[in-house]
Short mmCIF file of C-alpha atoms and ligand atoms in Angstrom, two decimals:
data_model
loop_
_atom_site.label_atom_id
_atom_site.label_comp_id
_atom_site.label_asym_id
_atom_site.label_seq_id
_atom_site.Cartn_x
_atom_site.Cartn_y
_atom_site.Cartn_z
CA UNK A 1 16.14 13.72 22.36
CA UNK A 2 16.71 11.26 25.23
CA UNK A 3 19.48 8.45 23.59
CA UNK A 4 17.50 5.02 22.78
CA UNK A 5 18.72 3.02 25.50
CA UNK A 6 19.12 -0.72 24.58
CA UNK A 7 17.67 -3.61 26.89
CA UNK A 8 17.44 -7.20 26.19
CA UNK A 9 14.37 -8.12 27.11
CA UNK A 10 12.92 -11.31 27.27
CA UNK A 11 10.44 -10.59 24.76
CA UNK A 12 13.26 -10.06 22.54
CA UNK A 13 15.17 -13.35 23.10
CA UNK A 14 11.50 -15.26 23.07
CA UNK A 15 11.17 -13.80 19.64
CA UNK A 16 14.33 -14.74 18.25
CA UNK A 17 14.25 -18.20 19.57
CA UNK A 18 10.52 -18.80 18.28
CA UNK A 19 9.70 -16.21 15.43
CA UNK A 20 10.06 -17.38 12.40
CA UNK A 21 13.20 -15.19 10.47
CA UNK A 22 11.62 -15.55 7.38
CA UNK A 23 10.12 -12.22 8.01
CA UNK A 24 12.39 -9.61 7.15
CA UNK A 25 12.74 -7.48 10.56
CA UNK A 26 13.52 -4.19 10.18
CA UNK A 27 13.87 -3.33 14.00
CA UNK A 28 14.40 -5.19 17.02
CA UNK A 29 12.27 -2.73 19.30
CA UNK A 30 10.03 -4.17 21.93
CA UNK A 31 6.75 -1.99 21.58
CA UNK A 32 4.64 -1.84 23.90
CA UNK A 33 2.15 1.14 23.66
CA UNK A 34 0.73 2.80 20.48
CA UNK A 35 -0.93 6.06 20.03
CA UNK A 36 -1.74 8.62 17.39
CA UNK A 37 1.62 9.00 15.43
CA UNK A 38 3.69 7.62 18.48
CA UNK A 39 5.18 4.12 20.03
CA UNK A 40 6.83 3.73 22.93
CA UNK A 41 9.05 0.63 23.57
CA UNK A 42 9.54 -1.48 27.11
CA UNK A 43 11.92 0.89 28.12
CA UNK A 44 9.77 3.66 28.16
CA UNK A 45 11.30 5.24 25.03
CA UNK A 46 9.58 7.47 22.70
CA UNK A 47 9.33 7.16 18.81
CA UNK A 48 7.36 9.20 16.20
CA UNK A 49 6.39 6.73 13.64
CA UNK A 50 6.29 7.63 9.82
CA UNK A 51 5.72 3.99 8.89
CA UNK A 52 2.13 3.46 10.58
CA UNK A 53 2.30 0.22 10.72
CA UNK A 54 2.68 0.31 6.51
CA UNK A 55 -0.20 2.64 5.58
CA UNK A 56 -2.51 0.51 7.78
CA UNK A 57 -3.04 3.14 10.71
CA UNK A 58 -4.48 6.22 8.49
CA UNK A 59 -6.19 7.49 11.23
CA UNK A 60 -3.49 6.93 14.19
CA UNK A 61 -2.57 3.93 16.17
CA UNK A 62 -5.60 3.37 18.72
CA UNK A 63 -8.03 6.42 17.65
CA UNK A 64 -10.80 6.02 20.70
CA UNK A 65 -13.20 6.12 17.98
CA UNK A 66 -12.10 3.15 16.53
CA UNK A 67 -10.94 1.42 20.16
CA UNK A 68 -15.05 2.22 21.27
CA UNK A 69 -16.11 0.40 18.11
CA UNK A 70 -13.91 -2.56 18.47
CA UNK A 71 -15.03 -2.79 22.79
CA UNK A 72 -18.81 -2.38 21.46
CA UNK A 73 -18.89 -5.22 19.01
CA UNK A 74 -16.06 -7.57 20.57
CA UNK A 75 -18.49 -7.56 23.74
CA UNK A 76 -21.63 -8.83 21.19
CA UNK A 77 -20.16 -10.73 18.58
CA UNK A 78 -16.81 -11.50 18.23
CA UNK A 79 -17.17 -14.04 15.26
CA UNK A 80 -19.91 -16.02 13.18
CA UNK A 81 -18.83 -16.56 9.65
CA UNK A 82 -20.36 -14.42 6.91
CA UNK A 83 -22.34 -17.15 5.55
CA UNK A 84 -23.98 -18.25 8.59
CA UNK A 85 -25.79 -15.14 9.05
CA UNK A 86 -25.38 -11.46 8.39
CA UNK A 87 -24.55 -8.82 10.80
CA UNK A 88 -25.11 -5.39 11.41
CA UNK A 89 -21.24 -4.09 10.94
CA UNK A 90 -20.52 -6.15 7.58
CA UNK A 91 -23.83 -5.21 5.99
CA UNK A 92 -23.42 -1.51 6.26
CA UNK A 93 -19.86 -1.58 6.00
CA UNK A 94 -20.55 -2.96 2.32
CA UNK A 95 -23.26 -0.42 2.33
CA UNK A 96 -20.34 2.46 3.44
CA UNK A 97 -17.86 1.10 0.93
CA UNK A 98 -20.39 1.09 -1.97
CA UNK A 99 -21.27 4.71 -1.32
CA UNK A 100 -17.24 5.79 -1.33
CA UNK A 101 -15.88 4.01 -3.76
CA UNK A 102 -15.88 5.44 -7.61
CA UNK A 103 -18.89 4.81 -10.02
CA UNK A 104 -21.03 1.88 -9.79
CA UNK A 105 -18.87 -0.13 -7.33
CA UNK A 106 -21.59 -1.42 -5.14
CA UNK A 107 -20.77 -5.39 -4.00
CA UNK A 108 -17.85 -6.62 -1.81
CA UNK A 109 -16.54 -9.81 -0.93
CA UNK A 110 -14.55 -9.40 1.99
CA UNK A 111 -11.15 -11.25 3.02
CA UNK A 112 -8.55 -10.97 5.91
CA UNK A 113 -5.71 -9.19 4.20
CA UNK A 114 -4.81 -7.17 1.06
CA UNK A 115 -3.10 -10.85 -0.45
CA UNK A 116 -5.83 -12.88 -0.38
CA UNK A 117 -8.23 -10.53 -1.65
CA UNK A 118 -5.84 -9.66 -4.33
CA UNK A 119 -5.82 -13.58 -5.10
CA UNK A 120 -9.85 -13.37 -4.53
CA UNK A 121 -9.82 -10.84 -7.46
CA UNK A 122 -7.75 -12.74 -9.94
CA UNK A 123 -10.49 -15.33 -9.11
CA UNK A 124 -12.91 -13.92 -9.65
CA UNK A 125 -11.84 -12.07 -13.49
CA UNK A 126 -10.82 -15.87 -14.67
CA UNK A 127 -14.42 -17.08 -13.33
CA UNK A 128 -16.20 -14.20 -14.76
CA UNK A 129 -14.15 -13.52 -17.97
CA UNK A 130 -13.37 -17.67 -18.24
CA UNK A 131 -10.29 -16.37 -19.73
CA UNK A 132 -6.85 -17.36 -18.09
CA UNK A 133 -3.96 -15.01 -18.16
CA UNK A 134 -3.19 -11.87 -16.17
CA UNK A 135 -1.39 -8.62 -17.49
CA UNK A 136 0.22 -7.05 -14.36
CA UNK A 137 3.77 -4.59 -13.88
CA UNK A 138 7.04 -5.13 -13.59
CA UNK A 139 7.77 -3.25 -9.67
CA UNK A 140 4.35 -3.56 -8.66
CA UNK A 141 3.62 -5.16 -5.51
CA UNK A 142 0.75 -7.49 -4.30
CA UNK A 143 1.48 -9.88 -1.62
CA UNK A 144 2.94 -13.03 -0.67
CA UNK A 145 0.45 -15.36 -1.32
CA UNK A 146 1.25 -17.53 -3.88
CA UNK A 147 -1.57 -15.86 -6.25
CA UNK A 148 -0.87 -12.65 -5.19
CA UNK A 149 3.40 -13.53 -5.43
CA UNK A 150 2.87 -14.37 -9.14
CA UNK A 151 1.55 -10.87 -9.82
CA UNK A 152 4.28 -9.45 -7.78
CA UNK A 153 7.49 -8.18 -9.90
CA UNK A 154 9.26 -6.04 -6.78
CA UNK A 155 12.27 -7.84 -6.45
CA UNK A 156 13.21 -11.35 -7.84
CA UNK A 157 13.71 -12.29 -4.16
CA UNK A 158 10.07 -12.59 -3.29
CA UNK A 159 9.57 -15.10 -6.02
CA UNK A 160 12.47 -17.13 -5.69
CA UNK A 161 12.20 -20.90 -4.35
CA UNK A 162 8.75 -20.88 -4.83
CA UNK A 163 8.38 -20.75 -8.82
CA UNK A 164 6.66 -22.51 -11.06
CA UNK A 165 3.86 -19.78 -9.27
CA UNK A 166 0.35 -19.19 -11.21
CA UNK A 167 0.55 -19.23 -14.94
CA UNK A 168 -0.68 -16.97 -17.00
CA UNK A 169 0.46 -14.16 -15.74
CA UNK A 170 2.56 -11.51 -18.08
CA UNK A 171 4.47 -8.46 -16.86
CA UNK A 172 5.26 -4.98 -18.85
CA UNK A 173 6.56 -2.03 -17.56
CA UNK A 174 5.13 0.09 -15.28
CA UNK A 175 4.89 3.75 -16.13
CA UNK A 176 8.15 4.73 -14.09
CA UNK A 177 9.90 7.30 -16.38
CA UNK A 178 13.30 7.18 -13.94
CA UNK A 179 13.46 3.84 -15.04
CA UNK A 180 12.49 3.87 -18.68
CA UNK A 181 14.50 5.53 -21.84
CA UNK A 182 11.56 7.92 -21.62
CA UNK A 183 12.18 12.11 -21.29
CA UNK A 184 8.46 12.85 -20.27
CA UNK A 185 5.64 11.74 -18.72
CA UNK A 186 3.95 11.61 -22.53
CA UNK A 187 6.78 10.01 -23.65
CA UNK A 188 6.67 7.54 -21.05
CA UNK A 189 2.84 6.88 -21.36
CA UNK A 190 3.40 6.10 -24.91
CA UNK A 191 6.14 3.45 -24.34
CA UNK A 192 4.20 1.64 -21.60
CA UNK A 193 1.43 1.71 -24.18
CA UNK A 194 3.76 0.48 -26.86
CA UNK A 195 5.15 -1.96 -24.56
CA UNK A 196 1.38 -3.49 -23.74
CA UNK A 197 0.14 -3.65 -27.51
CA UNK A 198 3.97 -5.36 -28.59
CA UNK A 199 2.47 -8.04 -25.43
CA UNK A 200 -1.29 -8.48 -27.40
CA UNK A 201 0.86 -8.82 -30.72
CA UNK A 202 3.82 -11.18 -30.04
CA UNK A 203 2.98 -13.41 -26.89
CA UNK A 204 -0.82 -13.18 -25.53
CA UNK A 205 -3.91 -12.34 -27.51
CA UNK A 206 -6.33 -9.82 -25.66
CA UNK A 207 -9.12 -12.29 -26.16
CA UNK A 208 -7.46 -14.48 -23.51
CA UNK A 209 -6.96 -12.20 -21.34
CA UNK A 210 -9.00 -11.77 -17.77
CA UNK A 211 -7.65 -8.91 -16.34
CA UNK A 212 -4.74 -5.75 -16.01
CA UNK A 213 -4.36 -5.10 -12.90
CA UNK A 214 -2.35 -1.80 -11.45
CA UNK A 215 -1.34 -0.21 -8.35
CA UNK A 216 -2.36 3.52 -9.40
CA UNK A 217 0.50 4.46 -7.24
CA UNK A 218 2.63 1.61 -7.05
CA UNK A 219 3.95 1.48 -3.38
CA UNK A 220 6.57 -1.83 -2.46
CA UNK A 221 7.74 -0.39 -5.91
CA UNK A 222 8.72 3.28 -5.49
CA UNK A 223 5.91 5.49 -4.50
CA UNK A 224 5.48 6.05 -7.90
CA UNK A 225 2.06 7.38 -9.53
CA UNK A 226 1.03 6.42 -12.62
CA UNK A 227 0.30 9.43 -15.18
CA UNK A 228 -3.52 9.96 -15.81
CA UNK A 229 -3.73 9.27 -19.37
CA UNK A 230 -2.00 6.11 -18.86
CA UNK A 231 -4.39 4.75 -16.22
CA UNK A 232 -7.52 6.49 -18.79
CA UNK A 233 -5.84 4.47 -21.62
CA UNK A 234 -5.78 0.91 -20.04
CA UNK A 235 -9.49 1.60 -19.35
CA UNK A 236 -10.00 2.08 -23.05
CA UNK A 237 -7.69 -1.27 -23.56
CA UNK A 238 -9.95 -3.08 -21.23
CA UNK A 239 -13.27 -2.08 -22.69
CA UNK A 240 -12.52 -2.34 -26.05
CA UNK A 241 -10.90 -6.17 -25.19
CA UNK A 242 -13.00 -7.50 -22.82
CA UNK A 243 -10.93 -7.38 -20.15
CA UNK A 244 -11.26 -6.41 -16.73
CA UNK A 245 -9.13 -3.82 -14.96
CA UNK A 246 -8.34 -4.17 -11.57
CA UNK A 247 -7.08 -1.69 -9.29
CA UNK A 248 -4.89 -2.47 -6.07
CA UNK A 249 -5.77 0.74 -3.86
CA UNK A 250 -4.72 -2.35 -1.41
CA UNK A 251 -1.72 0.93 -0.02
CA UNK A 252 -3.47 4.14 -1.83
CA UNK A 253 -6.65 3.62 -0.25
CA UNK A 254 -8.72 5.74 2.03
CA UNK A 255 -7.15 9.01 1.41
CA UNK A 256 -3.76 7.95 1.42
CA UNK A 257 -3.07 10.36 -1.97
CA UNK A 258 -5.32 12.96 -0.72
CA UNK A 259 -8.29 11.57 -2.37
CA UNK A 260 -10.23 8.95 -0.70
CA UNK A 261 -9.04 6.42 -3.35
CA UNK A 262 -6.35 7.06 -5.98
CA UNK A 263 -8.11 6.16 -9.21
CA UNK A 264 -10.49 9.19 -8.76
CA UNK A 265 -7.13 11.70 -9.60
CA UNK A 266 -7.29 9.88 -12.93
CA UNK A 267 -11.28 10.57 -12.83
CA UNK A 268 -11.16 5.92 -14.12
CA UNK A 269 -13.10 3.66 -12.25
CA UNK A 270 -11.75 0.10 -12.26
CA UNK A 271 -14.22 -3.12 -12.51
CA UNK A 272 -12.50 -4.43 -9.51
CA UNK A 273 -11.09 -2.31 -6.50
CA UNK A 274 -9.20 -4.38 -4.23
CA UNK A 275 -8.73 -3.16 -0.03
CA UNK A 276 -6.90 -3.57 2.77
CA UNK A 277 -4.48 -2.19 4.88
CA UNK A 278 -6.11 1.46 6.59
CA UNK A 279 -9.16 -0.53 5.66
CA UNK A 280 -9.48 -1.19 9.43
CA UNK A 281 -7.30 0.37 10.88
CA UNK A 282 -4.97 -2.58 12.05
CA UNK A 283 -7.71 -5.14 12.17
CA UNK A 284 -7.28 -7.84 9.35
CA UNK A 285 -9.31 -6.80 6.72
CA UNK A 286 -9.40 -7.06 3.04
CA UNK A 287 -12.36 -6.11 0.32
CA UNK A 288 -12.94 -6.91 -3.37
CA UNK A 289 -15.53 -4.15 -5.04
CA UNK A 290 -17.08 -4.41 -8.05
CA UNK A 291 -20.61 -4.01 -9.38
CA UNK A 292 -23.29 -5.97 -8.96
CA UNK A 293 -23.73 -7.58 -12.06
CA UNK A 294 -19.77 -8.67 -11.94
CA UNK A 295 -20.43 -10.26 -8.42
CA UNK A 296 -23.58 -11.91 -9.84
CA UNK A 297 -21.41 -13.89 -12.29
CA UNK A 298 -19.13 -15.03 -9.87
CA UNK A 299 -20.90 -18.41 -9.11
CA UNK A 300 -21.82 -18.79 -5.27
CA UNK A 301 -20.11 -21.51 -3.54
CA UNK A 302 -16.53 -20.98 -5.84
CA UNK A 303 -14.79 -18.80 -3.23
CA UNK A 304 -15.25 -17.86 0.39
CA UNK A 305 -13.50 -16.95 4.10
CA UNK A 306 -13.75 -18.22 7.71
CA UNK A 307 -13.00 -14.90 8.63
CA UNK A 308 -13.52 -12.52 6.02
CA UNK A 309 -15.58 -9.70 7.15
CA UNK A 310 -14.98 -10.59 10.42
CA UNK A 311 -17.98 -8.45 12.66
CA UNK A 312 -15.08 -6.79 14.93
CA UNK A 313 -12.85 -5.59 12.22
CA UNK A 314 -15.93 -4.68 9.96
CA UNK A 315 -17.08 -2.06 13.20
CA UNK A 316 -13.14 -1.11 13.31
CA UNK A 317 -13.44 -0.33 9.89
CA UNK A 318 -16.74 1.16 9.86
CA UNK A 319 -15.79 3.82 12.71
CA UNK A 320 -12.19 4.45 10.68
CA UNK A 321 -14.03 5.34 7.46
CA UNK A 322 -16.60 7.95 10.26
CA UNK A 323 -13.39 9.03 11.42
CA UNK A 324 -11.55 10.23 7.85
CA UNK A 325 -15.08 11.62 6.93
CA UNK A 326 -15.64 13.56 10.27
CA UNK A 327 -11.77 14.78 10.78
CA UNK A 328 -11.80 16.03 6.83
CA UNK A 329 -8.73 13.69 6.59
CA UNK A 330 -8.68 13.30 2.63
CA UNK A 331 -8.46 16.76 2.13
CA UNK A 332 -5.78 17.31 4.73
CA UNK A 333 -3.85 14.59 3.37
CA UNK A 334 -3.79 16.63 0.17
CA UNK A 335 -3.10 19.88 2.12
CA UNK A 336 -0.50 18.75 4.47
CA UNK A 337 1.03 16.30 1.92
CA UNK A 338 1.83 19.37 -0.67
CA UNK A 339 3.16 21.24 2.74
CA UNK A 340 5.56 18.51 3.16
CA UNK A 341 7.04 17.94 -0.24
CA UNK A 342 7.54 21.46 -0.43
CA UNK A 343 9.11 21.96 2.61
CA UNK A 344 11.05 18.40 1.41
CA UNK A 345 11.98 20.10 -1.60
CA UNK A 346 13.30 23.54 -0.28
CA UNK A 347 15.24 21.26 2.44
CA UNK A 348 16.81 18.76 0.46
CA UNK A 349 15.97 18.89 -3.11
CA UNK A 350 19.52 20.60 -3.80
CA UNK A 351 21.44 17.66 -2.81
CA UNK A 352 22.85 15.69 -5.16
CA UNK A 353 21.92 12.31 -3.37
CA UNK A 354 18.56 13.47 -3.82
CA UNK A 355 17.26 11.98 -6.65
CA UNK A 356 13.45 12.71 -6.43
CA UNK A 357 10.64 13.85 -4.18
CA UNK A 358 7.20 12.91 -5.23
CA UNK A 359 4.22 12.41 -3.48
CA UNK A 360 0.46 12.39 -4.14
CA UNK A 361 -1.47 13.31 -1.09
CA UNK A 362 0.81 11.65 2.01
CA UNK A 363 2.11 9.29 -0.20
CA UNK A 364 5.12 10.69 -0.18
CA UNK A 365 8.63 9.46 -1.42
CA UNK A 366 12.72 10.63 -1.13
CA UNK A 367 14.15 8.79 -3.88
CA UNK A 368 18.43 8.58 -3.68
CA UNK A 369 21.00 7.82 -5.63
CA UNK A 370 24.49 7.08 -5.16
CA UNK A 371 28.10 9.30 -6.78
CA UNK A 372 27.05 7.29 -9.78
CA UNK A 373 24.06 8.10 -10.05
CA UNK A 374 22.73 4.74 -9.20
CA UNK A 375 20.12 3.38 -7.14
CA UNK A 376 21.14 5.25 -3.16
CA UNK A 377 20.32 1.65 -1.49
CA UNK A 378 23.42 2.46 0.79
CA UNK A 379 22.19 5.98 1.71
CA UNK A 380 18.86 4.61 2.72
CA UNK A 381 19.60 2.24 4.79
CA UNK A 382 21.66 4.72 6.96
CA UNK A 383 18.94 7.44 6.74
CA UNK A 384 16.87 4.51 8.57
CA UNK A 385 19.45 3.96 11.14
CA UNK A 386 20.63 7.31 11.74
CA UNK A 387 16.53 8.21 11.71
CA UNK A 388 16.02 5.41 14.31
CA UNK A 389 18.85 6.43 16.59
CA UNK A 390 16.98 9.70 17.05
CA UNK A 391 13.79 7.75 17.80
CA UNK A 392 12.03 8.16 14.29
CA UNK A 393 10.90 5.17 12.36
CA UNK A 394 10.99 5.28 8.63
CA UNK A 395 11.16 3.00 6.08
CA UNK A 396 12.15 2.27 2.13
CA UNK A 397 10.62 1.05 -0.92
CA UNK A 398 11.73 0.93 -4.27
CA UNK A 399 13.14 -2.55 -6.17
CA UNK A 400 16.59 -1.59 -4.61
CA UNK A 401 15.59 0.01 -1.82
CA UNK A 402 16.53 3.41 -2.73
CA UNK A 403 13.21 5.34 -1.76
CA UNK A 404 12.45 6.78 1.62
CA UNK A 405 8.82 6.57 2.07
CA UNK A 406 6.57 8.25 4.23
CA UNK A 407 3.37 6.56 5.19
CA UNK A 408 2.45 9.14 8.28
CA UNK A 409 -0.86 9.22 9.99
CA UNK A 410 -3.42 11.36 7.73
CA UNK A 411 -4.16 13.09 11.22
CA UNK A 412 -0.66 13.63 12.50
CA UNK A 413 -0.26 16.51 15.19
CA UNK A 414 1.40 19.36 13.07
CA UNK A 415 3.83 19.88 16.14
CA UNK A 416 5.32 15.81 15.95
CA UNK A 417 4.91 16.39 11.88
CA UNK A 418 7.29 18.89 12.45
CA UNK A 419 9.98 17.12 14.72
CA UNK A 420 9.71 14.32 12.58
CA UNK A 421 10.96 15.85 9.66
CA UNK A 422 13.47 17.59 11.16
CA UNK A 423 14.86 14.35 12.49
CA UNK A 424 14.30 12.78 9.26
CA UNK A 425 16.46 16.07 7.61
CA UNK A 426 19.30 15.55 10.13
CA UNK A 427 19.48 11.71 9.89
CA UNK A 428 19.76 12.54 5.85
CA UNK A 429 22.39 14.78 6.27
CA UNK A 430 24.19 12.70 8.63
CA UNK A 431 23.54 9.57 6.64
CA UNK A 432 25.34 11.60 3.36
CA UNK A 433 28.28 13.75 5.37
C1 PLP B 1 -0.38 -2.56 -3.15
C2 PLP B 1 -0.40 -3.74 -2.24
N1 PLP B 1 -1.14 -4.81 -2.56
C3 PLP B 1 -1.21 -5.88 -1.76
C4 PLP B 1 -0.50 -5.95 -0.60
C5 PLP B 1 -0.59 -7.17 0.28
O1 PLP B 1 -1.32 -6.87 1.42
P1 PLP B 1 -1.20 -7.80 2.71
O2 PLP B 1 0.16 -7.60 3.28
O3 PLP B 1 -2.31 -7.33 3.61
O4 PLP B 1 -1.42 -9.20 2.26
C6 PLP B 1 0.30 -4.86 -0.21
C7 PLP B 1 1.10 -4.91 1.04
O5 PLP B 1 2.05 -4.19 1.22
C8 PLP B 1 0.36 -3.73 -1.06
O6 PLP B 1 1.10 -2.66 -0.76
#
């Protein structure tokens, strides 16, 4: 591996001088090009990236299918506004995403990100329901707006300074059995349970309640996938209370967990699927499903977007969708993610800083913990340096950081796959030596 050479640019000092640092930055590369599962910086330097721009780039940075379908439409129509007409790439694209999505999903309302249509959703279950509070979990993630914020219980830090946030929103735990006094995944199912009925019986009445809404995997949170029968009984909760369960597949979307969405391992289909992220494939993007009937009740005028469903990222999206249908990307996530935790496993699972490998699909997470067997935050962080020495870029999760997690392109080159995780195995064994 060529060393990563460092140059100041003048990109570099431009962005510290007039990017805001409220962004947490993890590098201080200067990228330039993008392709497939590679960037190169200014200099010229190669780097495999495992991060894919956070799940967004499913199908590769730049895949020509999608570049041709962003040239094609940006050359037509670049903009309009959804309500001021309707377009060829939004309509079927709504067409496309009611045909992929589980059961009778068959309405969107698109946004520009996975926040705001996470805050479109909440919306929408207190319009429809006319019921005000919100059951979401403690670790799950999503987004900064300030709807989106309220639902978020990742780390205290992304809520601080900016309380009092939307009311009526009540956390329980999330089915994570590393962090429960649970033995089994049963055991843990039941406690969660336990833990959501004590809620309905001491503090909130289902009857006033819009919506639960779950990450089936949560992501920010741990790469951590919620047991079937737990997801199967919130639909029961839902149905038998009125209540509307929402699903944020905003990061387990579009094969991500080697199904095209992640509610179909638990065979449950929400009322409301929320999008984003490999939605597009890097264009801003963002898509509340739900049936038809749901959608009708959501009086017209009571929410909208400039942008939403904007007619270039609508084509991006509609060619990344052809492109994970045609390249039989779903089911190689699922083939080539088991190949990976295994290999993961036979590598590294002996370690004693090693404190779990799970994935679902290429969802796919190296949990650590320290000599006392607490959270390996320390470990982590130089797994990502030592990683991005050698010119791989990784990245955590996990409410203390203590989760490697790989979000590689579903269509990764088996030969970079390879050198990637080799660096990523020597950057863990330097990071622990
Ligand atoms: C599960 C989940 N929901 C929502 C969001 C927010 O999406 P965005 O950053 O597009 O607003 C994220 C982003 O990481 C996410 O992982």
């Amino acid at each position: 591996m060529t060393e990563h050479v460092e140059k100041k640019s003048e990109i570099r000092e431009l962005a510290v001088k007039h990017l805001s640092p409220v962004m947490t930055r993890i590098t201080d590369l200067v990228v330039t090009k993008a392709q497939g599962a590679k960037f190169w910086t200014e200099d010229g330097v190669e780097y495999i990236d495992f991060v894919s721009g956070v799940a967004v780039n499913a199908v590769g940075h730049a895949h020509p299918a999608v570049v041709k379908a962003i040239h094609e439409q940006s050359s037509n129509m670049i903009h309009l506004g959804l309500n001021y007409g309707y377009y060829e790439s939004a309509v079927r694209l709504a067409q496309k995403l009611a045909a992929i999505t589980p059961g009778n999903l068959d309405t969107v309302f698109f946004s520009n990100s996975g926040a705001e249509a996470i805050d479109g959703a909440i919306k929408l279950a207190r319009a429809v329901t006319k019921r005000p509070n919100i059951i979401a979990f403690e670790g799950s993630f999503h987004g900064r707006t300030l709807g989106a914020t309220s639902l978020t219980a990742s780390s205290s830090k992304y809520r601080k300074y900016y309380e009092p946030l939307v009311g009526g929103v009540y956390h329980v735990p999330y089915p994570y059995q590393r962090q429960l006094p649970c033995q089994s995944e049963e055991d843990t199912t039941e406690y969660c349970l336990n833990r959501l009925t004590k809620l309905f019986e001491l503090i909130v009445d289902p009857t006033q309640v819009a919506a639960i809404i779950i990450e089936p995997v949560m992501g920010e949170g741990g790469y951590v996938p919620a047991p079937a029968a737990f997801l199967q009984q919130l639909r029961k909760i839902a149905d038998d209370n009125g209540i509307l369960l929402i699903f944020d597949e905003v990061q387990t979307g579009f094969g991500r967990t080697g199904t095209m969405f992640a509610s179909e391992h638990a065979g449950v289909v929400p009322d409301v699927l929320v999008l984003a992220k490999a939605l597009a494939s890097g264009l801003p993007l963002g898509a509340i499903v739900a049936n038809r009937d749901l959608h009708d009740k959501w009086q017209t005028g009571t929410h909208g977007s400039t942008f939403g469903g904007n007619p270039v990222a609508c084509a991006a999206a509609l060619a990344s969708i052809q492109v994970i249908e045609q390249e039989g990307l779903v089911e190689r996530s699922e083939r080539v993610g088991n190949q990976i935790v295994e290999r993961l496993k036979l590598e590294l699972g002996d370690l004693p800083s090693v404190a779990e490998i799970r994935g679902v699909g290429m969802m796919i997470g190296i949990e650590f913990q320290d000599e006392q067997v607490k959270p390996g935050t320390a470990i982590v962080s130089r797994i990502r340096e030592e990683a991005l020495k050698q010119q791989l870029l990784v990245t955590s999760c996990g409410v203390y950081g203590q989760t490697i997690r790989l979000m590689l392109p579903l269509n990764i080159d088996d030969n970079v796959l390879d050198q990637g995780l080799t660096i990523l195995k020597q950057s863990i064994f330097n990071a622990i030596k």
